[in-house]
Short mmCIF file of C-alpha atoms in Angstrom, two decimals:
data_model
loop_
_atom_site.label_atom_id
_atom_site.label_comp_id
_atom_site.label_asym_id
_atom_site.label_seq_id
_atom_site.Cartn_x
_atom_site.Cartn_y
_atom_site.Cartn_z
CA UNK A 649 -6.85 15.45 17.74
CA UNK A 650 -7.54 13.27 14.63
CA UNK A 651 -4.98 13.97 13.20
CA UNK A 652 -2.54 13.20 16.28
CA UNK A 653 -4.38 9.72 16.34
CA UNK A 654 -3.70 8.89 12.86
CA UNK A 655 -0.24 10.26 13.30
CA UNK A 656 0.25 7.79 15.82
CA UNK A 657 -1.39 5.12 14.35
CA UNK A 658 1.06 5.33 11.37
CA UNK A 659 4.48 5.32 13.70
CA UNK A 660 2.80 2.36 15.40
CA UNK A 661 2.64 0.19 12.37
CA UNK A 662 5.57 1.81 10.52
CA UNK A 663 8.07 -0.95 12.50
CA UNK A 664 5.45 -3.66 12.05
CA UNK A 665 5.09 -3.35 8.20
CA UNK A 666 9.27 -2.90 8.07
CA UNK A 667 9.66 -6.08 9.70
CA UNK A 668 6.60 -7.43 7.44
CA UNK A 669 8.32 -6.49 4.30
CA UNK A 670 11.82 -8.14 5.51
CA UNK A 671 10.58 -11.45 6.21
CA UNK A 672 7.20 -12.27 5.00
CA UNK A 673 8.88 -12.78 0.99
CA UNK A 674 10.89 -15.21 2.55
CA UNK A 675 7.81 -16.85 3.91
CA UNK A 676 5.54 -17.19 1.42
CA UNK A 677 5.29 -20.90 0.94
CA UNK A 678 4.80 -21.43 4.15
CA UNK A 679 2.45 -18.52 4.89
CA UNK A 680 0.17 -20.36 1.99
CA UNK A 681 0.22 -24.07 3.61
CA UNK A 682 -0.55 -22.42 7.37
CA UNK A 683 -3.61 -20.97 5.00
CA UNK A 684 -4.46 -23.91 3.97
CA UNK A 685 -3.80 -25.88 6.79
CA UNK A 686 -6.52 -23.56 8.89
CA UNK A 687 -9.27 -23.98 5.82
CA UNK A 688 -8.60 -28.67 6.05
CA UNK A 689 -8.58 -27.73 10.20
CA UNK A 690 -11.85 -25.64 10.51
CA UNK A 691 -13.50 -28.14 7.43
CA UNK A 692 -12.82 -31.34 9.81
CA UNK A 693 -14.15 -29.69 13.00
CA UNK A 694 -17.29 -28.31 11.13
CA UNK A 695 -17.86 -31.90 9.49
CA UNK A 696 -17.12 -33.22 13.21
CA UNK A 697 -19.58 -30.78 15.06
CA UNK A 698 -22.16 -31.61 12.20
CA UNK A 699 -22.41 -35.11 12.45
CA UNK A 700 -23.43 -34.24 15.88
CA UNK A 701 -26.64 -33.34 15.03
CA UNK A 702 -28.20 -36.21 13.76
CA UNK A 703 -26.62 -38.10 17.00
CA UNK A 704 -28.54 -35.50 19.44
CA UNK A 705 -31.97 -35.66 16.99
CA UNK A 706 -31.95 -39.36 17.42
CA UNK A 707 -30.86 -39.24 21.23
CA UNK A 708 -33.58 -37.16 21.96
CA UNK A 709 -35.87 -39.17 20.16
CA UNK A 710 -37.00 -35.63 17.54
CA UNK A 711 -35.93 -38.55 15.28
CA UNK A 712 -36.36 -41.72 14.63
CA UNK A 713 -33.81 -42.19 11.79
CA UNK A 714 -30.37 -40.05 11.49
CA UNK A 715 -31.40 -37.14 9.82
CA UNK A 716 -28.54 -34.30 8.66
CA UNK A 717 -30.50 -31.87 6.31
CA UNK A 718 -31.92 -33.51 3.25
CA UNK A 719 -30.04 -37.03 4.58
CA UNK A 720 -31.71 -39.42 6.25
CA UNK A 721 -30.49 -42.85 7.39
CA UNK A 722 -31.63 -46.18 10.07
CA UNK A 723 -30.39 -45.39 13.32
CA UNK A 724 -29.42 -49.21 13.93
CA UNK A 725 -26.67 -50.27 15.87
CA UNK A 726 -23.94 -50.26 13.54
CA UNK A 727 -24.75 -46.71 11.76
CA UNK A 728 -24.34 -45.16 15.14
CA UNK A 729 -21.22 -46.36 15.65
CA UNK A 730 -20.33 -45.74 12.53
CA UNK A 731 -21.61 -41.96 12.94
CA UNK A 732 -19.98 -41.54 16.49
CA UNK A 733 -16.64 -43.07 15.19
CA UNK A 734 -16.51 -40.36 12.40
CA UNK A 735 -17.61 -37.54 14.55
CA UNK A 736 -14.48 -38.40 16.58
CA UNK A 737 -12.19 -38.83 13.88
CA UNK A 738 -12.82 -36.02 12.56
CA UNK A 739 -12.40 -34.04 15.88
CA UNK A 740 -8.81 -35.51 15.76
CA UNK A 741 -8.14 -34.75 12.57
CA UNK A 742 -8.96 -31.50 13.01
CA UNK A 743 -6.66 -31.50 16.47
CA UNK A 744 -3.73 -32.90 14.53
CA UNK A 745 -4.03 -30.73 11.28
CA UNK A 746 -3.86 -27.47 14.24
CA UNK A 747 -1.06 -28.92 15.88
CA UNK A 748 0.85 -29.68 12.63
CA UNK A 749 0.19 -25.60 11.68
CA UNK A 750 0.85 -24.68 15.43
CA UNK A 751 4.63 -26.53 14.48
CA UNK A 752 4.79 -24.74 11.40
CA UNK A 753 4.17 -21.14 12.97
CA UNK A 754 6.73 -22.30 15.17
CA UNK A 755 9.53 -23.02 12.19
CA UNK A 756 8.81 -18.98 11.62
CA UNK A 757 9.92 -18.22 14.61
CA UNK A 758 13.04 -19.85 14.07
CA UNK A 759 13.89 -19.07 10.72
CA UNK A 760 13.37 -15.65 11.09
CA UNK A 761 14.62 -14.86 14.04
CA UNK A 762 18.04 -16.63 12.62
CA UNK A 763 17.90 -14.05 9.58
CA UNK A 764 16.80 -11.05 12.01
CA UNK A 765 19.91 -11.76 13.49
CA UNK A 766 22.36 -11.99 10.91
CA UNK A 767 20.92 -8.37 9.21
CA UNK A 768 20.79 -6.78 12.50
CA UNK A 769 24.57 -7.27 13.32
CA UNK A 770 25.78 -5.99 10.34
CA UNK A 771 23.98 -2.53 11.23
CA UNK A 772 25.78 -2.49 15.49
CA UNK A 773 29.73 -2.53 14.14
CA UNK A 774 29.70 0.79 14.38
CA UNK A 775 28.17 1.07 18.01
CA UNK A 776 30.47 2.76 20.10
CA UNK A 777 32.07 2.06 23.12
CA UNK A 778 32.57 -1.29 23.18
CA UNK A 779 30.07 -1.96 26.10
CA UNK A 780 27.68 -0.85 24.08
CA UNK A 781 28.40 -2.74 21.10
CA UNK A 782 28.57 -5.44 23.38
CA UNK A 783 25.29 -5.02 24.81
CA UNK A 784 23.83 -4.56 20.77
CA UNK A 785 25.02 -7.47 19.77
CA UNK A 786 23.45 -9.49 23.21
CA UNK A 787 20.16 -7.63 22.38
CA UNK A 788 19.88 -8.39 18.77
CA UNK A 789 20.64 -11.92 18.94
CA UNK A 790 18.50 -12.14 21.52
CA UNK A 791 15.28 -9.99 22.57
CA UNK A 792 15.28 -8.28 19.01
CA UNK A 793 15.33 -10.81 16.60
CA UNK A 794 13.13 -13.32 18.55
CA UNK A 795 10.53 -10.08 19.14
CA UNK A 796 10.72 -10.57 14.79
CA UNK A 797 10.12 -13.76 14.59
CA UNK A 798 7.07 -13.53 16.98
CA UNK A 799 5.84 -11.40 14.89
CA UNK A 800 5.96 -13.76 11.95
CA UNK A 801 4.57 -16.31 13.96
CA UNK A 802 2.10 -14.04 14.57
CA UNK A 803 1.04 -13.48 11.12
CA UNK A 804 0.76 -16.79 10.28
CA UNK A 805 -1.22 -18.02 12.81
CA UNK A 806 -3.62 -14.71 12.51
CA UNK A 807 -4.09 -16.11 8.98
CA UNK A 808 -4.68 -19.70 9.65
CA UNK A 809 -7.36 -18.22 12.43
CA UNK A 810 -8.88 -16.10 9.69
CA UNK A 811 -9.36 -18.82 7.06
CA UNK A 812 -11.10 -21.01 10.15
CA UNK A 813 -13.02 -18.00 10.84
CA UNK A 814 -14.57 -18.15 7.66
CA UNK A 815 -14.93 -21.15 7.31
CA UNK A 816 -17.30 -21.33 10.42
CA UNK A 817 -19.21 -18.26 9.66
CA UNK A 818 -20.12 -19.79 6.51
CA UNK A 819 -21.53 -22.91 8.03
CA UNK A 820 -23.34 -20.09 11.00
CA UNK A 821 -24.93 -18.75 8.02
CA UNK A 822 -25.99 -22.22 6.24
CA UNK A 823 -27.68 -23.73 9.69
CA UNK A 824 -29.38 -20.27 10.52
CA UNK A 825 -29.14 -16.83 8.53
CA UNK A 826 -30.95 -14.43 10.46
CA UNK A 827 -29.15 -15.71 13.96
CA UNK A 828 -25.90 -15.45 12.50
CA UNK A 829 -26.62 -11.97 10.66
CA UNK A 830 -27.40 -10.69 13.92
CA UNK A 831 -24.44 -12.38 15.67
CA UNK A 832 -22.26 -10.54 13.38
CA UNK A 833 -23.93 -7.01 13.60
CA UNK A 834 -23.69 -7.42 17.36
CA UNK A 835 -19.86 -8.24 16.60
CA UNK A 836 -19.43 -5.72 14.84
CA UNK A 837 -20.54 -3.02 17.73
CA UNK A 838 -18.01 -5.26 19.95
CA UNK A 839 -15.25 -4.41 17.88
CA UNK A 840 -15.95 -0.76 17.33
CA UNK A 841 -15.36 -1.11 21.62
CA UNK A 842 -12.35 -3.31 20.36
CA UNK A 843 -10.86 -1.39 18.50
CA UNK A 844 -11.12 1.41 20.95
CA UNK A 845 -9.05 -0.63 23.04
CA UNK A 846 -6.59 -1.51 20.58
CA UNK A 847 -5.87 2.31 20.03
CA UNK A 848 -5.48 3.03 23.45
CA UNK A 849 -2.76 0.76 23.91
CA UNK A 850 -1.40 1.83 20.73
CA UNK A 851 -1.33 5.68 21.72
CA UNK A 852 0.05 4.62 25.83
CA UNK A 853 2.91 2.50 24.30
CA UNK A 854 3.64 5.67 22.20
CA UNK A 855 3.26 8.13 25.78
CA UNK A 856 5.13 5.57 27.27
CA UNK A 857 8.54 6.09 25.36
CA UNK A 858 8.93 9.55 26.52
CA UNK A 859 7.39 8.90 29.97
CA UNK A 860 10.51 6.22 30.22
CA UNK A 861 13.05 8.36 29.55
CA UNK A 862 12.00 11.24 32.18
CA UNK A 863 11.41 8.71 35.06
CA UNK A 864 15.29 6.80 34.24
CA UNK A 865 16.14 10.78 34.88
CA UNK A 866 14.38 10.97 38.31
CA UNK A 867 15.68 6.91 38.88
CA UNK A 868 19.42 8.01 38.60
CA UNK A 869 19.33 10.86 40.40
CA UNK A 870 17.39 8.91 43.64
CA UNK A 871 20.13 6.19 42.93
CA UNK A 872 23.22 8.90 42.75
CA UNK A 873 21.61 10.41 46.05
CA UNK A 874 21.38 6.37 47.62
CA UNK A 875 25.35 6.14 46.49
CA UNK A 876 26.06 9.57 48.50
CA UNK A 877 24.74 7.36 51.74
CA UNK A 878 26.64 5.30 53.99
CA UNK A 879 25.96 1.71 53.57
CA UNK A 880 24.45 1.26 57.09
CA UNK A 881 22.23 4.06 56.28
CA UNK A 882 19.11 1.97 56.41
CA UNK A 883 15.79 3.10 55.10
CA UNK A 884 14.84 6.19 56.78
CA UNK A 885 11.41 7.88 56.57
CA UNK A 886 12.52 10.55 53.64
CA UNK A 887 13.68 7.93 51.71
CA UNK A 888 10.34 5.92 51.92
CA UNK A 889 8.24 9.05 51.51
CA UNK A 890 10.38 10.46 48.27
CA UNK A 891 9.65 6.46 46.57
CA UNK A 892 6.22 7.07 48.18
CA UNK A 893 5.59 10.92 46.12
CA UNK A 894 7.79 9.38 43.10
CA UNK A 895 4.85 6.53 42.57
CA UNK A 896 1.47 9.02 43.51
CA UNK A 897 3.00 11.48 40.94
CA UNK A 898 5.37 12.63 38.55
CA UNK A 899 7.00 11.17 35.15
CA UNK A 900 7.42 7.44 37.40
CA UNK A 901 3.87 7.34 38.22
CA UNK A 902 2.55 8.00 34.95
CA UNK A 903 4.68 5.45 33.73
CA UNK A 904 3.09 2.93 35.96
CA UNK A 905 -0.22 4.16 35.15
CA UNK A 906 0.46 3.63 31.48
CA UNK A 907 1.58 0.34 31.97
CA UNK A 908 -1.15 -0.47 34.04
CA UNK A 909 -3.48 0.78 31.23
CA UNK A 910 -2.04 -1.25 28.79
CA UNK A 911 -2.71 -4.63 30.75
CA UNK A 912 -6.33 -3.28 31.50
CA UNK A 913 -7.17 -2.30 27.80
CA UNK A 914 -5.58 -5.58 26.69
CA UNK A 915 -8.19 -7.32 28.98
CA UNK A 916 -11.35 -5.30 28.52
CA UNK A 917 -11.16 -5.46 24.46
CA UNK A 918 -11.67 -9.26 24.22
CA UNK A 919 -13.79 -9.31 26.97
CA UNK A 920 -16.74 -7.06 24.90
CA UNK A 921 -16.28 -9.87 22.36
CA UNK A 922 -16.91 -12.99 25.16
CA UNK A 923 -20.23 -11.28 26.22
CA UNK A 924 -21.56 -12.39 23.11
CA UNK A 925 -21.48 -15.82 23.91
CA UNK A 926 -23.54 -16.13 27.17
CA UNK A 927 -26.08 -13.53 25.31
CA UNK A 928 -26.65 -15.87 22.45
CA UNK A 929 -26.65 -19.09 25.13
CA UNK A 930 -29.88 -17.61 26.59
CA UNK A 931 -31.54 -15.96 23.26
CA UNK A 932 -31.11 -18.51 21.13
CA UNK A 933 -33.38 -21.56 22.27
CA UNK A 934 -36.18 -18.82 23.55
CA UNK A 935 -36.18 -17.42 19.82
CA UNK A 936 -36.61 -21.10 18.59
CA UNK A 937 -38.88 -21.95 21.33
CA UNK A 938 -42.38 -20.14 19.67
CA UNK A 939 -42.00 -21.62 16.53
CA UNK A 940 -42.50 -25.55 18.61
CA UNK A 941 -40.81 -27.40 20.95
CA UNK A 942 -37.13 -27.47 22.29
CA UNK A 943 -36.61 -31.15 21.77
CA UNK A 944 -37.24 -31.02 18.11
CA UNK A 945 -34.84 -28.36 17.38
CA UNK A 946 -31.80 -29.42 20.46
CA UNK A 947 -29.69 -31.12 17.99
CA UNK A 948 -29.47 -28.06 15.73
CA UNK A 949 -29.06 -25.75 18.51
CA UNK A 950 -26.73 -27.54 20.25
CA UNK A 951 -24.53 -27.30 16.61
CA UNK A 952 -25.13 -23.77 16.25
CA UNK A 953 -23.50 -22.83 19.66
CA UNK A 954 -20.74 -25.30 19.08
CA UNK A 955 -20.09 -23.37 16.24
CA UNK A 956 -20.88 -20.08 17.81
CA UNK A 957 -18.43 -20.76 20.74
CA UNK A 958 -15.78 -21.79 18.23
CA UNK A 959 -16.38 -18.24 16.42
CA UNK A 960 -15.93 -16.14 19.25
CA UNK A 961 -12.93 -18.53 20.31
CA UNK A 962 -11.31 -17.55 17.00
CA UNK A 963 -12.71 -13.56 17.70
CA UNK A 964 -10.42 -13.42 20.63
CA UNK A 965 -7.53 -15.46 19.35
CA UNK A 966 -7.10 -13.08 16.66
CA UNK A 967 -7.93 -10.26 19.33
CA UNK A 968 -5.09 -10.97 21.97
CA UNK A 969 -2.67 -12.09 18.78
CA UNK A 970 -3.18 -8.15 17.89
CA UNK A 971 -2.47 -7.03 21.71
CA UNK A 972 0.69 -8.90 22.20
CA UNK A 973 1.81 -7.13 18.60
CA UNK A 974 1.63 -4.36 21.22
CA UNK A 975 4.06 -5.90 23.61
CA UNK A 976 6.48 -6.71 21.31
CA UNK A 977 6.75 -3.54 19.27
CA UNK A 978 9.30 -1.78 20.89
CA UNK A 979 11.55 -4.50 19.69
CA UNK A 980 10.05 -4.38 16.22
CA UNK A 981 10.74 -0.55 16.37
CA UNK A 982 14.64 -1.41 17.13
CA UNK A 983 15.11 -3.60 14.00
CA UNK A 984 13.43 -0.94 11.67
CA UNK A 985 15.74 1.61 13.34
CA UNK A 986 18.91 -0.56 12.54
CA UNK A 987 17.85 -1.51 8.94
CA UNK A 988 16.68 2.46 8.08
CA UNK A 989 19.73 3.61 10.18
CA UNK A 990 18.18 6.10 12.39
CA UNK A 991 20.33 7.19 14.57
CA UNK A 992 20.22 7.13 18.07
CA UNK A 993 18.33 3.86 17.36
CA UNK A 994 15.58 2.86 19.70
CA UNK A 995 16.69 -0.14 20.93
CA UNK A 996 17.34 -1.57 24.84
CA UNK A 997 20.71 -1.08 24.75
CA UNK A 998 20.81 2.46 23.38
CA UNK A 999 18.80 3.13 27.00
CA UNK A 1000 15.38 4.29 25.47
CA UNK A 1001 13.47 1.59 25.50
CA UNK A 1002 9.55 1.64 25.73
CA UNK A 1003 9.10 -0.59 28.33
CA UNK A 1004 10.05 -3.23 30.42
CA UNK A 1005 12.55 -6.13 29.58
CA UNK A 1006 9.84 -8.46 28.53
CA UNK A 1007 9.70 -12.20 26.81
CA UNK A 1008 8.54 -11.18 23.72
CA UNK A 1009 6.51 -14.60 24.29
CA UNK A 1010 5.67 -14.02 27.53
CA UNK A 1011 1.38 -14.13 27.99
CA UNK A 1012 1.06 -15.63 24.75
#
């Protein structure tokens, strides 16, 4: 059973690292600014969300100056504006430093998909017949090559999210150690239920190839039976119970129910991550509670679940970025087919493919 699992682990990511090793070379310049761009990003919202704290201190009257660790200013007039007006510049700074990297994911997209393209046709002139061919070629410059450029886009925002992930944690760990310790041990167990999730999609996208091509059998041959009818034939009652038995059982159903299993997998995984949030909402202020009053400690707790909420944002960016890999990878398994040469090649228009005819961007 292990050894099945790891089996099909490795043909999972077998496309993903082909397509990785195709493009990403080509991409390494720009791979490095996203980087970077994340680390200036998460720095000006963690400056931002820090110069909060002396604003909520003083608002709450804990303080009577502006205090920010060992820092301690006059809270007259003009250093509050001064301290509001950088707490919102920096918030915008860090909005426009995202969007600039959001654009630059987006030039991935773009400039792979163009290249995806161009090495993909050269490997469908020998498709035969022509309506085939014709069909490869439609495929690859469409569904195909954007599916690899997704994937690039992927990457690179997965990294920017990573750097900002650090980047956070590290501040988590500078306002409160033992908190954030336990934050991340509690992580950790989500992700264990994570990645539980992430292999069951990865093992029903792998059922689900050889479920498809058993229920297209039992499609044609209620389609051949439908062309044997005369066209006022209507719907009769055997015809609406064999759809009925074709969808309670059989190679159709357990398609659907794969499919269905993917979209409830893909939903439950990020979810175990989002409980964290609410848990540390409560647990939090009654762990600082004891140890004196609420008021005196609201400006740093306020912080530390700005921060917290921006953590487990990141969590379940990088958490759906790794399901919709999923949703894209029988068109990522198509391209590695054409550049290895496999033949038949799984691709859409050689009839096999894994699922639906989806937007590669589609949910995303």
């Amino acid at each position: 059973m292990i050894s099945k699992r790891i089996a099909a682990f490795g043909d999972y990511f077998a496309p993903i690292l082909c397509v990785l090793r195709s493009f990403a070379p080509m991409h390494v310049r720009t791979l490095v600014r996203i980087g970077l761009l994340g680390v200036l990003a998460s720095g000006l919202n963690a400056a931002g969300y820090l110069a909060l704290m002396p604003l909520i201190g003083f608002a709450t009257k804990a303080n009577e100056n502006l205090v920010l660790g060992p820092w301690s200013l006059p809270a007259g007039a003009t250093g509050l504006l001064l301290l509001i007006g950088l707490a919102v510049a920096l918030a915008i700074g860090a909005l426009e430093v995202g969007y600039l990297n959001y654009r630059s994911a987006l030039t991935l997209v773009r400039d792979t998909a163009t290249e995806a393209a161009i090495r993909g046709l050269g490997q469908v002139r020998s498709v035969k017949p022509a309506g085939r061919r014709r069909r490869a070629v439609n495929d690859v410059l469409g569904s195909v090559s954007f599916g690899c450029g997704i994937l690039m886009r992927q990457v690179a925002s997965g990294l920017a999210e990573a750097m900002e992930l650090v980047v956070f944690i590290g501040v988590l760990l500078w306002l409160s150690p033992a908190l954030t310790l336990a934050f991340l041990l509690c992580a950790t167990v989500a992700g264990l239920f994570y990645a539980r999730s992430v292999g069951a999609v990865t093992g029903a996208i792998v059922d689900n190839r050889a479920l498809a091509a058993r229920a297209r059998d039992d499609i044609k041959t209620l389609a051949a039976d439908l062309d044997a009818e005369p066209e006022d034939a209507g719907t009769p009652s055997a015809l609406r119970e064999r759809v009925r038995l074709m969808y309670e059982a059989g190679p159709v159903a357990e398609l659907m129910e794969g499919k269905l299993h993917i979209r409830r997998e893909s939903k439950r995984g990020p979810m175990m991550v989002e409980y964290l949030f609410p848990v540390a909402l409560v647990v939090f202020p009654l762990l600082v509670l004891p140890g004196g009053h609420l008021t005196d400690d609201l400006g740093p707790i306020i912080v530390y679940l700005l921060f917290l909420r921006k953590v487990i944002g990141l969590l379940q960016g990088l958490a759906g970025q790794m399901m919709l890999v999923g949703r894209i990878h029988p068109l990522l398994q198509c391209y590695a087919d054409l550049q290895q040469g496999k033949s038949p090649a799984r691709c859409p228009f050689m009839g096999n493919a894994a699922d639906e005819n989806l937007d590669p961007d589609e949910d995303t």
